[in-house]
Structure formats: C-alpha cells, structure tokens
XYZ file of N, CA and C in Angstrom:
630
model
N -21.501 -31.300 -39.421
C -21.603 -30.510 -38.186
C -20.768 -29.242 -38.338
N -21.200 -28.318 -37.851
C -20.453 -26.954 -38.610
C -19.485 -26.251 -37.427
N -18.442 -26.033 -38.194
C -17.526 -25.957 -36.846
C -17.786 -24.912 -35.822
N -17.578 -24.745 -34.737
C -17.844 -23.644 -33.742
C -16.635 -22.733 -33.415
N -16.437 -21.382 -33.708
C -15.356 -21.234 -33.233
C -15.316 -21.011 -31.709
N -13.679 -21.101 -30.865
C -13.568 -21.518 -29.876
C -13.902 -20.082 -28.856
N -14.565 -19.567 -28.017
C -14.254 -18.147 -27.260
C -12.753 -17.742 -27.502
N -12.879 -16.234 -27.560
C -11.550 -16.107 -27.324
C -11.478 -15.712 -25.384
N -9.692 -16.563 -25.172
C -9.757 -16.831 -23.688
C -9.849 -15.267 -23.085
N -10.748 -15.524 -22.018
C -10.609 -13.831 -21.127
C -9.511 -13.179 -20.260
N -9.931 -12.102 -20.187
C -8.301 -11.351 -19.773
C -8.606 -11.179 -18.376
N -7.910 -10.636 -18.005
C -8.154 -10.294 -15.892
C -9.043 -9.610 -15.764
N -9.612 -9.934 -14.912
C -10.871 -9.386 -14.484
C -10.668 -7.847 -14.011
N -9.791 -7.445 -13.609
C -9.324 -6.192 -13.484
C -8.068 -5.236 -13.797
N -8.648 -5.773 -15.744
C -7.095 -5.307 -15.843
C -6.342 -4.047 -15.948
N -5.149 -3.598 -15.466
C -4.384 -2.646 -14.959
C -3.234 -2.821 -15.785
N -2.789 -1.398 -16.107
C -1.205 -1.300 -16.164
C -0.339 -1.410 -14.905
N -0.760 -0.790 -13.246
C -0.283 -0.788 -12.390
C -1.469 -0.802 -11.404
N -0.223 -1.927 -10.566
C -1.233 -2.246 -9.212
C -0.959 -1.798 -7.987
N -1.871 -1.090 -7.628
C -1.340 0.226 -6.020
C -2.231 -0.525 -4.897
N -1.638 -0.814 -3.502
C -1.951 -1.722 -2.724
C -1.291 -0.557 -1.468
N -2.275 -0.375 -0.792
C -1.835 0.095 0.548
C -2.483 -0.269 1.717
N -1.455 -0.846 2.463
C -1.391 -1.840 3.784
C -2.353 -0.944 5.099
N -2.647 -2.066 5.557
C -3.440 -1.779 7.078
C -4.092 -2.927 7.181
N -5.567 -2.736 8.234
C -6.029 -3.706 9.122
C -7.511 -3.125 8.756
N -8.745 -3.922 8.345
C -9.830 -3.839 8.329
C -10.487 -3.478 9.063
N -11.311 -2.557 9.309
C -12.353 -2.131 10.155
C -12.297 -0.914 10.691
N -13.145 -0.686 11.259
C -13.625 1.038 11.708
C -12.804 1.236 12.703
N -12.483 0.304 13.794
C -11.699 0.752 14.975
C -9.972 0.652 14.828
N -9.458 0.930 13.876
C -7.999 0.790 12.829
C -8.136 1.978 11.724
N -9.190 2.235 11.710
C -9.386 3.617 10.407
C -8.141 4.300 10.319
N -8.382 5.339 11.692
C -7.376 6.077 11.907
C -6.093 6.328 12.453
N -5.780 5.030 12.586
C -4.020 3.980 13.377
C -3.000 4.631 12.426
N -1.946 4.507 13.185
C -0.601 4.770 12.635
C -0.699 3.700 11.081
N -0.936 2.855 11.843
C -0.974 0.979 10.575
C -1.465 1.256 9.708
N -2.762 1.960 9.277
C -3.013 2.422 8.338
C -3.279 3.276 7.515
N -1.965 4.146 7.137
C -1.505 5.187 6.717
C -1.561 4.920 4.821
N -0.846 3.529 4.624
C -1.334 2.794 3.845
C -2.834 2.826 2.524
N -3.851 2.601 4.181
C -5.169 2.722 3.358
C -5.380 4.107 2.894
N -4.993 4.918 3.413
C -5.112 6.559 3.471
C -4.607 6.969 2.212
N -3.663 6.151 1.949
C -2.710 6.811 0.314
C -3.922 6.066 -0.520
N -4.098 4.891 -0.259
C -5.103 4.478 -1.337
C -6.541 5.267 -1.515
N -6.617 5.834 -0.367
C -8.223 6.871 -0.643
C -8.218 7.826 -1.519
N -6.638 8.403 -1.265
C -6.340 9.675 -2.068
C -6.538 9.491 -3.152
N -5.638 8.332 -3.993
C -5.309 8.111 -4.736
C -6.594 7.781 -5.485
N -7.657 7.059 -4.657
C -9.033 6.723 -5.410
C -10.057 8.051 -5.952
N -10.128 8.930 -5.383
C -10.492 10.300 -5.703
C -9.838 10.257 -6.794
N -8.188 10.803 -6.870
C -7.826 11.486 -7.896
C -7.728 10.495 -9.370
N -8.455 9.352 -9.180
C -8.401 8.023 -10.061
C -9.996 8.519 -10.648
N -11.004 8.492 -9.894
C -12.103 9.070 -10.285
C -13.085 6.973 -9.833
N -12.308 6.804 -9.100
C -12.739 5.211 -8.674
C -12.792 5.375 -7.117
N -13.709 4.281 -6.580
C -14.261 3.563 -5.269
C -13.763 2.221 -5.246
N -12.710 1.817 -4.242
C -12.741 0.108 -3.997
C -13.704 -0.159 -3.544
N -14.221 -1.398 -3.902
C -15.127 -1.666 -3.611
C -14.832 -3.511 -2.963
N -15.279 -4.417 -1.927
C -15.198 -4.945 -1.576
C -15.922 -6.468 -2.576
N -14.552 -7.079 -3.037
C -14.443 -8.108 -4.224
C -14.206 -9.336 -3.455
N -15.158 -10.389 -3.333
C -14.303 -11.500 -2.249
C -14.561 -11.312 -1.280
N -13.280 -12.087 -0.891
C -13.019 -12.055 0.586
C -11.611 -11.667 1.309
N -10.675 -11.194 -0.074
C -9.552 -10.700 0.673
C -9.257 -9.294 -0.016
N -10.130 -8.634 -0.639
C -9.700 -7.106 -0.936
C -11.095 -6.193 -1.472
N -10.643 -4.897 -1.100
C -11.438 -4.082 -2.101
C -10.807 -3.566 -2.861
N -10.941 -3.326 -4.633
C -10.427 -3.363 -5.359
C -11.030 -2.191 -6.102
N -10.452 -1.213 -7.344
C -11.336 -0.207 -7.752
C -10.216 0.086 -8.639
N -10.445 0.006 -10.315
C -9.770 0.616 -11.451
C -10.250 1.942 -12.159
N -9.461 2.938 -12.133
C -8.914 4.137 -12.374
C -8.301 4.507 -13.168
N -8.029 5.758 -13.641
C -7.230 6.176 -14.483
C -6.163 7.118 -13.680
N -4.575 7.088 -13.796
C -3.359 7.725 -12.936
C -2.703 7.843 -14.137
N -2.556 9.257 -14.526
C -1.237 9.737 -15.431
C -1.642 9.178 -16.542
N -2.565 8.601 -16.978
C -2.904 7.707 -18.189
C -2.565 6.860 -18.306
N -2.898 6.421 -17.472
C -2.392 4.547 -17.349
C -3.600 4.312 -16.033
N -4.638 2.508 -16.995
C -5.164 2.421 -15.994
C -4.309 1.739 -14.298
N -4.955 1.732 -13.335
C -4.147 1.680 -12.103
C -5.314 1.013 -11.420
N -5.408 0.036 -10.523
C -5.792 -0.783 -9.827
C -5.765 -0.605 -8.402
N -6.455 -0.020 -7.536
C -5.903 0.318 -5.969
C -6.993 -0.630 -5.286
N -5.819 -1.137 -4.577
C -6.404 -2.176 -3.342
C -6.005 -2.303 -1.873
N -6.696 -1.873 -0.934
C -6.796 -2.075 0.198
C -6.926 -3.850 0.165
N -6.054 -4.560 1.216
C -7.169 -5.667 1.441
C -7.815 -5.425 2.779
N -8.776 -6.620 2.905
C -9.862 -7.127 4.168
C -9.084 -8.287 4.887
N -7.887 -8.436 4.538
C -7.285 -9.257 5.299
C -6.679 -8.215 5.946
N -6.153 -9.085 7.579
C -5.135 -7.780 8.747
C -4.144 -7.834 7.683
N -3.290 -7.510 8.400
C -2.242 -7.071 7.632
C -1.117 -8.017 7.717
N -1.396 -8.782 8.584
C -0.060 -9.927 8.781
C -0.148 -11.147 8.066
N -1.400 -10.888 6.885
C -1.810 -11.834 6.164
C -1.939 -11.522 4.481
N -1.434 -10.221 4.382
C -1.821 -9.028 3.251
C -1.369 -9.992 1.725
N -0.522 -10.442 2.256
C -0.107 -11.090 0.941
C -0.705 -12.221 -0.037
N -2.243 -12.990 0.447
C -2.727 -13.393 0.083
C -3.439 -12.633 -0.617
N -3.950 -11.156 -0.235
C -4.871 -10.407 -0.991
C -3.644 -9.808 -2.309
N -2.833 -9.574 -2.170
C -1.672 -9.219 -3.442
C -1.507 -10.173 -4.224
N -1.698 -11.483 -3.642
C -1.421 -12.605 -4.887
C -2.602 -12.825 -5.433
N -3.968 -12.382 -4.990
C -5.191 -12.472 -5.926
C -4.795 -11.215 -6.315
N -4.638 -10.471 -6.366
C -4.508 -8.908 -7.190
C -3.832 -8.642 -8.195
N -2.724 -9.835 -8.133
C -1.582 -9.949 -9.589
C -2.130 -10.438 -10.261
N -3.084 -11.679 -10.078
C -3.667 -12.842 -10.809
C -4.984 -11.935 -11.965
N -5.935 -10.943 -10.796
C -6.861 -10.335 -10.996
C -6.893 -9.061 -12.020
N -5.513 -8.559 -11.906
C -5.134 -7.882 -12.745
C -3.919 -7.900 -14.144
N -3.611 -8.661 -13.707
C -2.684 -9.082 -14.725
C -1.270 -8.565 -14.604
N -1.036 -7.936 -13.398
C 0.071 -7.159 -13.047
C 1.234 -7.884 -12.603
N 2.588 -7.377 -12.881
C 3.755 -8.136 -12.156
C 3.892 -6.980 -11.320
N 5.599 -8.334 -10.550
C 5.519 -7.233 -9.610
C 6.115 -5.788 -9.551
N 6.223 -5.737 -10.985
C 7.585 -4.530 -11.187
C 6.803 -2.990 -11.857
N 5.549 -3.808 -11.739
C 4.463 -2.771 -11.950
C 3.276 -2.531 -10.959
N 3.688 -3.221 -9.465
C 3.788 -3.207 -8.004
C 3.828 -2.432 -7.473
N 2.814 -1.360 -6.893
C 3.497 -0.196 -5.922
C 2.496 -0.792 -4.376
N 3.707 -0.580 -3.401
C 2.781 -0.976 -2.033
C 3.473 0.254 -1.206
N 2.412 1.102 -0.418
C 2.221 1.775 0.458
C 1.527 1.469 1.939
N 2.843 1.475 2.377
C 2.764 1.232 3.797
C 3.563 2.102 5.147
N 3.441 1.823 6.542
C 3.855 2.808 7.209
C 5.421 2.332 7.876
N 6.451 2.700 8.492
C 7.590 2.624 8.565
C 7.820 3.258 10.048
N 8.526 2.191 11.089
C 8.925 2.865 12.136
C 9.829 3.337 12.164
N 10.719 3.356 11.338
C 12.446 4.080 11.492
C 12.601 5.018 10.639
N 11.141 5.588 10.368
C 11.137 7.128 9.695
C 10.701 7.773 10.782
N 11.430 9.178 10.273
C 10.590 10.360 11.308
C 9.240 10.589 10.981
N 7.925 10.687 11.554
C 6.916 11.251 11.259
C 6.705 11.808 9.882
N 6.070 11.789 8.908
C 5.906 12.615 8.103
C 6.787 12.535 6.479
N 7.997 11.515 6.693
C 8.890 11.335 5.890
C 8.934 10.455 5.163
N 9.013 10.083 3.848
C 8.822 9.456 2.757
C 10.504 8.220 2.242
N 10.446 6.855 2.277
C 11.381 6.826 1.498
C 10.948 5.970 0.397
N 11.351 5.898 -0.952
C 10.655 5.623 -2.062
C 11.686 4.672 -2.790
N 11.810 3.235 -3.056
C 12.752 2.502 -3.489
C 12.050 1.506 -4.320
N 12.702 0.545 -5.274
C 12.142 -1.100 -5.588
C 13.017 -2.005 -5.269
N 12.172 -2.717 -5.157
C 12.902 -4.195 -4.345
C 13.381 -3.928 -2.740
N 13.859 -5.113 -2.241
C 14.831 -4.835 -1.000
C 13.990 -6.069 -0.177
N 14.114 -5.798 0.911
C 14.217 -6.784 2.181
C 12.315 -6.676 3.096
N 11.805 -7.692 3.592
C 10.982 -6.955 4.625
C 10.762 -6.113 5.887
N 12.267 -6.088 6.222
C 12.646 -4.770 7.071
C 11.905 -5.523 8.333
N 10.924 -6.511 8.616
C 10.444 -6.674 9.766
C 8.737 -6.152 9.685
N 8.664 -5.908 8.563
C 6.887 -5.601 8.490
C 6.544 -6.836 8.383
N 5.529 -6.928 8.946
C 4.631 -7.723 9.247
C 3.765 -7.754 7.581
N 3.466 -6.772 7.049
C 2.512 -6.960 5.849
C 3.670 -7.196 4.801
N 4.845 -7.069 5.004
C 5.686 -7.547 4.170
C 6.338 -8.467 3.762
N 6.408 -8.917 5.505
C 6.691 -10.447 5.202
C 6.048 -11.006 4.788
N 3.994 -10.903 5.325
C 3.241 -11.873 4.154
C 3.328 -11.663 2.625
N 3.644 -10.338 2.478
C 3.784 -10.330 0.153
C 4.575 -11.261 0.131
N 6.334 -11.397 1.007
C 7.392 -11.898 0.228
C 7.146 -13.096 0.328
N 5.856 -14.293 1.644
C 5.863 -15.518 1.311
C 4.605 -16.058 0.305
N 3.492 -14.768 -0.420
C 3.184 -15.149 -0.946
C 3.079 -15.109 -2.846
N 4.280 -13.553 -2.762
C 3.958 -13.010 -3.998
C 5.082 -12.605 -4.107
N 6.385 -12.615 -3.147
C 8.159 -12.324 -3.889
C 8.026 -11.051 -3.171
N 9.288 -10.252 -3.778
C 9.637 -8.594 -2.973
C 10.156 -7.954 -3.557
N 9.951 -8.260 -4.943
C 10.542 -7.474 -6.283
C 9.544 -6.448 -6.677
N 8.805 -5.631 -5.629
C 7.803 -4.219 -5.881
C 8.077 -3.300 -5.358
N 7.568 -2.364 -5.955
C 8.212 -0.583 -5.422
C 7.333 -0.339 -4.188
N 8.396 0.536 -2.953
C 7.834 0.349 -1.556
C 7.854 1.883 -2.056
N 6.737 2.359 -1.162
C 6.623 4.085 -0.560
C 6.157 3.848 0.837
N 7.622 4.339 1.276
C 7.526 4.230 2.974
C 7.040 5.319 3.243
N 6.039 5.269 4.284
C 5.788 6.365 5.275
C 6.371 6.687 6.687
N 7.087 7.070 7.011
C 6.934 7.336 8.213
C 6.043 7.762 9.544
N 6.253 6.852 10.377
C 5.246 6.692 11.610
C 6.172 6.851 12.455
N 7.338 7.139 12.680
C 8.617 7.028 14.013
C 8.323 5.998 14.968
N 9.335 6.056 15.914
C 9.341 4.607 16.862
C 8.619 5.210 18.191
N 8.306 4.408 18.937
C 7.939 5.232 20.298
C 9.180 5.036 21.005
N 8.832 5.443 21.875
C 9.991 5.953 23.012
C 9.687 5.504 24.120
N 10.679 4.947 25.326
C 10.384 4.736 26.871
C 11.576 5.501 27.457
N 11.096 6.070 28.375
C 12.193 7.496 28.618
C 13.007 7.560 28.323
N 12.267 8.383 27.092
C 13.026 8.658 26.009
C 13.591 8.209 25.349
N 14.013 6.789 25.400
C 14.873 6.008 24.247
C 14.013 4.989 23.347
N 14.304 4.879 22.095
C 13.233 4.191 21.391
C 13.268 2.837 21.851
N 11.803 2.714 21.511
C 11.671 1.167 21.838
C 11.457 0.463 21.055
N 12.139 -0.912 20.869
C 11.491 -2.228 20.240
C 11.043 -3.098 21.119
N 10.046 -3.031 22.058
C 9.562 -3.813 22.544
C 8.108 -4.051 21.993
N 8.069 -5.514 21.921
C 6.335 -5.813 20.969
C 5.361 -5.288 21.667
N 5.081 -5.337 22.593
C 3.851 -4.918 22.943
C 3.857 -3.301 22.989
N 5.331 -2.553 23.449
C 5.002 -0.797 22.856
C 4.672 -0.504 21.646
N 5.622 -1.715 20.997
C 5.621 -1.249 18.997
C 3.846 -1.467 18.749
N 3.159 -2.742 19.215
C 1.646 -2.661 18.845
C 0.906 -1.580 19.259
N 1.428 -1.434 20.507
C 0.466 0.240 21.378
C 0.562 0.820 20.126
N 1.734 1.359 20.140
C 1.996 3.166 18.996
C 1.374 2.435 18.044
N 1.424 1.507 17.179
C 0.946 1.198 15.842
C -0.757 1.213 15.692
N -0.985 0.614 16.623
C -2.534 0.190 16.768
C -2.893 1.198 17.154
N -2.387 2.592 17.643
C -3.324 3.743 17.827
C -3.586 5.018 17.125
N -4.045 5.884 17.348
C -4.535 7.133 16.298
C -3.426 7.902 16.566
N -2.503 8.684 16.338
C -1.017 9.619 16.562
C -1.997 11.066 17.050
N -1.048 11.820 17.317
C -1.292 12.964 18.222
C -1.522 13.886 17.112
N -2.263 14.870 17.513
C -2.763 15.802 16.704
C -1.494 16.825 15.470
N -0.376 16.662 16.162
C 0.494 17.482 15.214
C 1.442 16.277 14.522
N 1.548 14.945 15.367
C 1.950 13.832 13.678
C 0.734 13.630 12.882
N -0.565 13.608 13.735
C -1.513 13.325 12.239
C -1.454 14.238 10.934
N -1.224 15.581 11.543
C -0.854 16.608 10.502
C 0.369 16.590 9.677
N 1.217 15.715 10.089
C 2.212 15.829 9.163
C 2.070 14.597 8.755
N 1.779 13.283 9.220
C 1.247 12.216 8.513
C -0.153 12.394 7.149
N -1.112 13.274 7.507
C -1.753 13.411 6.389
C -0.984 14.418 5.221
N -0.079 15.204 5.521
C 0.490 15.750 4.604
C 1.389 15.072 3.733
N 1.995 13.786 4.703
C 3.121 12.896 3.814
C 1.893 11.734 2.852
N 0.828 11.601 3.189
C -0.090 10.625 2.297
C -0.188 11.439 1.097
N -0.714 13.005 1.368
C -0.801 13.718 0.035
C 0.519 13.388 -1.209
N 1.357 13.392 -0.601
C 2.773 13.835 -1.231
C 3.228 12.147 -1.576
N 3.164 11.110 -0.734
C 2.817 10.040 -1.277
C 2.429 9.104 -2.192
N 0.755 10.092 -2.677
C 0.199 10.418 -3.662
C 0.529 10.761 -5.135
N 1.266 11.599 -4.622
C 2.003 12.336 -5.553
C 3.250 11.645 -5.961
N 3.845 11.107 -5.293
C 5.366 10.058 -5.370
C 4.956 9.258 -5.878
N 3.721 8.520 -6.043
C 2.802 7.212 -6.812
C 2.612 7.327 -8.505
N 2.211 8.623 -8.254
C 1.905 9.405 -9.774
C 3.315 9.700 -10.762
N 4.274 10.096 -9.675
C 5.564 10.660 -10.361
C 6.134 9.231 -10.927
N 6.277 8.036 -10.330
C 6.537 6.852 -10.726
C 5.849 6.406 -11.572
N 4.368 6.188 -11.895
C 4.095 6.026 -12.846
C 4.352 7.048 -14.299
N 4.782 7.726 -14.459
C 4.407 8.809 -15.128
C 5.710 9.032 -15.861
N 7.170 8.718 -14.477
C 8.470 8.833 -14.839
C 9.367 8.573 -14.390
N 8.543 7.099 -13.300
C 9.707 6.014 -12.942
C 9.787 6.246 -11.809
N 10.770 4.918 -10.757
C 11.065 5.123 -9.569
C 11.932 5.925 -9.125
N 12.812 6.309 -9.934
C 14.133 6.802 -9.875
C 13.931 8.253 -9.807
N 13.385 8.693 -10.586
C 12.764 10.137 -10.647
C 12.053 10.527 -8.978
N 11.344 9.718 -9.305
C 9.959 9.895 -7.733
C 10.679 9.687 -6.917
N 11.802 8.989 -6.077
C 12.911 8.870 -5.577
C 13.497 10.222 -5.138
N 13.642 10.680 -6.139
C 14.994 11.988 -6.238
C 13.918 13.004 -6.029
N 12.572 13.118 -6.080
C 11.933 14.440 -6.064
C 11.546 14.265 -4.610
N 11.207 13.010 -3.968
C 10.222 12.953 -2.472
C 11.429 12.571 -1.669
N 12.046 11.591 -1.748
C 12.882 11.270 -0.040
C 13.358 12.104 0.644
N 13.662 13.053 -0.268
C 14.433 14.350 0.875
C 13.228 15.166 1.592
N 12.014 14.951 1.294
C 10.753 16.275 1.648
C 10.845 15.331 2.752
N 10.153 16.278 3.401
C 9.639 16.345 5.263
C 8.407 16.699 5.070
C-alpha cells in the first residue's frame, strides 16, 4: 500500500500581520452615533487598505489589506458592542494574530471631542466593548481612543446611564461631527504610524493633536 503523504496543516483563514478592530453597534440606525466612531476608522482604513469587510459568520465583517506593508485585517463586528469580544476572539483565531499585534479603535467619554489618546495595554476604563475583549480575549492590545466628550446637565458632566446612552446612541452636532471626522482621519493615520514605527512613536506624534 503506498504511503500517502499527510496535507500540510492550514494556516488562518485570514491571515494578517495585524489585526484592526473598530468598535460600535450594527445597523443603519447607529451608522452615524457617537458609538461608532470606531467603525468609521475602520472604513478609512479599508479604502486606504484597497479592501471591503465583508460580512463572515455571524459575529464580524472582516476584509485583508495591505497597511505600510504589512498585511492588516480590519474588522467591524455584527455583534453590539457589549458583546464585541466574542467577535475579537474569532478574529485572533481567524487570523492568527496576538494581542500585541491588536489595534482596537473605539470612542472615549473623558476626551474632548476630536482628541486622540494612543497607548497598549491598561484597564477597561468602563467601556462596555472593552469589558467584553478583556472577558473574552485579555487587554494586552493597543487602544486608539477617540474622543466623544461627556454630556452635560446644567452644565456639569454627567454620569448618569441613561444621559451617557442618549449622547452615545446619537448622531453629535454638526461642528463635533467635524472634528470627530477629522480625529478618524488622523486616527487613521496613528494606526499606520504604529504599524510602520510602533506605539510609542504614534503616541508622541497624535495625543497632543486636537
């Protein structure tokens, strides 16, 4: 009987040097929310990749690219967002990525409008899409915060849940959307600078911009 050799075993189905994941909530009536500022970096980023996510499953759309020369993996999931971390732990698996080659873009209430802070590792700060990564996939990945600011009740900020869902769950006013789409561009760009020449670098060139 003549021997067979064995397949050789297959690699990830989508494999990446780096995996870019930006947070929000599925559907048309969330498009344009504070919450998903997130998906917005990932659109950019899919253009300048020369890729479309495309809807894989049932917990992400997924789309590999080329960033700085290195392929890159960007995923929105189809899960809300208070569940995101199931779609990141198929996305490590799917791509072959850890988490230190992890970038997640998401939005931040204790930034001003428009403002960027760019770190790895740390805490879930109280996000909701963060706490699901850290119970399903750890918190050892590079964050690019956006800023969305807090709302206010005369005049003093609020943490009350049901204001924090109002402001989050809605579309921002015509002059933060403008500086919110300007911080996704630059975002963009803070994504690229990290891949290209680290967190530390991308760090020192974006947190201070407005």
């Amino acid at each position: 009987m003549p021997f067979r050799r064995k397949p050789a075993p297959a690699g990830p189905r989508f494999a990446a040097d780096w995996l870019i994941v930006g947070l929000g909530n599925p559907g048309e009536e969330y498009a344009r929310t504070r919450h998903n500022v997130g998906f917005w970096v990932v659109n950019v980023l899919a253009k300048r990749a020369g890729t479309q996510p495309k809807a894989v499953g049932s917990l992400m759309h997924i789309g590999v690219g080329t960033l700085q020369g290195q392929r890159a993996a960007l995923v929105k999931p189809k899960t809300f967002m208070n569940v995101s971390g199931k779609a990141v732990a198929q996305a490590l698996q799917w791509t072959g990525c850890d988490l230190a080659h992890t970038i997640v873009a998401y939005d931040d209430l204790d930034l001003p409008p428009g403002q960027l802070r760019i770190r790895a590792g740390g805490g879930h700060g109280g996000h909701n899409g963060l706490k699901s990564i850290a119970q399903h996939a750890g918190l050892d990945f590079i964050r690019v915060r956006i800023g969305i600011g807090r709302p206010t009740v005369g005049g003093e900020p609020s943490w009350d849940p049901d204001v924090v869902a109002d402001w989050v769950l809605s579309p921002p006013a015509p002059a933060d959307r403008e500086l919110l789409e300007a911080a996704v561009q630059r975002a963009a760009d803070a994504i690229e600078t990290i891949i290209s020449a680290g967190v530390e670098a991308a760090a020192a060139a974006f947190n201070r911009k407005a």
